[in-house]
C-alpha cells in the first residue's frame, strides 16, 4: 500500500500544484481532500500553462484518475468552467478520469454573496478572503443546513431544501444590505448544473478505500497551508477548513494507518495573501524585488502576495503539526542575486525568546523574529537537475532548513516547469 499526502507548510501558494503534477506520475489516483475554489494552482508542462482551482493537479497526466473528496466544498460553476477549459485542451476526455463526491457540500451563489458582504462590512477587520464562499458554505455544513452534491441530483428534495434555506439566507443578506436570492432563478441554475455534473458523481471515499486495498498508489492533494488551518493556523486569519495531513482521514473516511507518508511543501522564502500575522514580512524594496522575481500574484484573486524571509520557527511548527516524512523546497531560483539571506529561527516576545507559535493573532503584533543570516548566491538555478550540481551556498541553505526541521528534502524546485525539478528521492517510499 502506498499513499502520499502533499500539504503546504506556509500560508498557501508554496507550489503544491507543480509538486502534485510531478508526483502524479507515481500514482494511479490523485485526490483533493479539503478546501475549495479558494485554492489556485498553476501548472506548467511542456510550454502549456493550466490553472486549476478544484480539479486535482494530476489532471495533466493522461490515464490517471482524479477525484474530489467529500470534504471539499464544491462550486459547480467553477468546476464546470475548469472542465470546459480542460476538455477544450483535450484533457479529461475519458469518462471516468474525474470523480466528484456525492457527499461534497455545494458552494451556492449566496455563499459567495455572503462572503463578500461580510468582508465589506468588516472594514479594516476583514480577513481578506478569496470571496469564493468558503466560510459561509462550511458554516452551513457544520450547522447542518448545507446542500450537498447528492441533493442536487433529486429535483424535489432540492426545491424543498433550497426554499427552506433561503428564508434565513435572505434575512442575512438583508442585514448586510445585499440583494435577496430568488428561489426559482437559483433552482433553474442548479438544475442545469446538476445535469452537467451527473456523469462525474460517485462515492469518492469508497473509490479511495478500494484503490488502497488493491495496493494502488494514491496521492492526496492539499490546498492552502498549515498556517491557514482553522485550528492550527493564525486564527482568525485562516481559511475555514483543516489543511493538515490528518484532514485526509476524516475527509475521506480512511483509518489513520492507511497513510504511509506526508510531503510538506515550502517556498524557500515566505508569502501570504490576505490579512493576518506575517512575522518575517519584508517591509522594504527587497520584498518588492522578491514579489517581481517570484511572480507573486494570487492565481485565484490576482492580489499581489506579501513577501518575506523564510520563517523556520513557523516551518518547524508546521512540520510537527503536519507530521511530514519528507520536504519539498520550491522557488530556490527566485532567491538568486538577493544577497545574504535571513531565516527566522525563533521569535522574541517582549524581550523573551519563544520557540512556539502564539495562539493569539494579536500577540503577533508584539513578536519579533530572531534571524540568522545565511550566504546567498548569484547563479541561476533553472538548469540544475542534480543536488550535487547546485552551488555550495544553495546546498548549505537546503541543509540548514532540513536540519532545522529534522526532515529530509526529497524534492527541490528550481523553476515553474515540470522539468525544472531536482528529484532527490521518491517521497512515496519515505517513511
Ligand atoms: P500552490 O497554490 O501551492 O499550488 O501554488 P501556486 O500555483 O498558487 O503558486 C506557485 C507559483 O509559483 C506558480 O505560479 C508556479 O508556476 C510557480 N512555481 C512553482 N515552483 C516554482 C519554482 O521552483 N520556481 C519558480 N520561479 N516558480 C515556481
Ligand atoms: P492555495 O491552495 C493562499 C487565504 C485567503 C485569506 C484566507 C481565508 O492556492 O495555496 P478563504 O477564501 O479561504 O475564506 O480565505 O485564506 N487563502 C489562501 N492563500 N493560497 C490559497 O490556496 C488560499 N486559500 C485561501 O487569502 O487570507
Ligand atoms: Mg495557490
XYZ file of C-alpha atoms in Angstrom, residues 6-8 12-21 30-44 49-60 78 82 86 132 221-225 265 297-301 305 416:
57
model
C 1.094 16.613 -0.091
C 0.436 19.641 2.120
C 1.536 23.260 2.095
C -0.508 28.628 0.750
C 0.892 29.055 -2.770
C 4.011 27.059 -1.942
C 3.932 25.401 -5.360
C 1.853 22.359 -4.315
C 0.210 22.195 -7.745
C 3.531 21.800 -9.539
C 4.691 19.215 -6.994
C 1.463 17.212 -7.243
C 1.670 17.319 -11.038
C -4.969 11.922 -7.277
C -7.486 13.175 -4.714
C -8.279 16.679 -3.412
C -9.314 16.292 0.235
C -10.250 19.755 1.618
C -10.739 23.411 0.749
C -12.496 24.560 -2.369
C -12.051 27.008 -5.214
C -10.130 29.309 -2.862
C -7.135 27.236 -3.991
C -5.294 28.230 -7.153
C -2.606 26.027 -8.634
C -0.537 26.955 -11.671
C 0.825 24.012 -13.655
C 3.420 24.450 -16.412
C 0.076 26.640 -18.557
C -3.047 25.455 -16.775
C -4.583 26.994 -13.643
C -6.811 24.760 -11.538
C -8.913 25.634 -8.515
C -10.940 22.468 -7.941
C -9.744 19.833 -10.423
C -6.796 17.953 -8.884
C -3.345 18.830 -10.178
C -2.840 15.294 -11.550
C -5.127 16.170 -14.464
C -2.327 16.725 -16.968
C -16.152 26.916 -11.145
C -12.458 24.138 -15.438
C -9.568 21.166 -19.810
C -15.174 32.099 -3.032
C -3.519 16.860 -2.723
C -3.826 19.500 -0.027
C -4.855 23.086 -0.595
C -3.783 26.187 1.350
C -1.124 25.599 4.030
C 5.932 21.768 0.526
C 0.431 37.355 -7.624
C -2.510 35.245 -6.403
C -3.863 32.810 -9.012
C -7.385 32.996 -7.541
C -7.810 36.707 -6.829
C 1.263 38.367 -2.378
C 7.843 26.735 -12.580
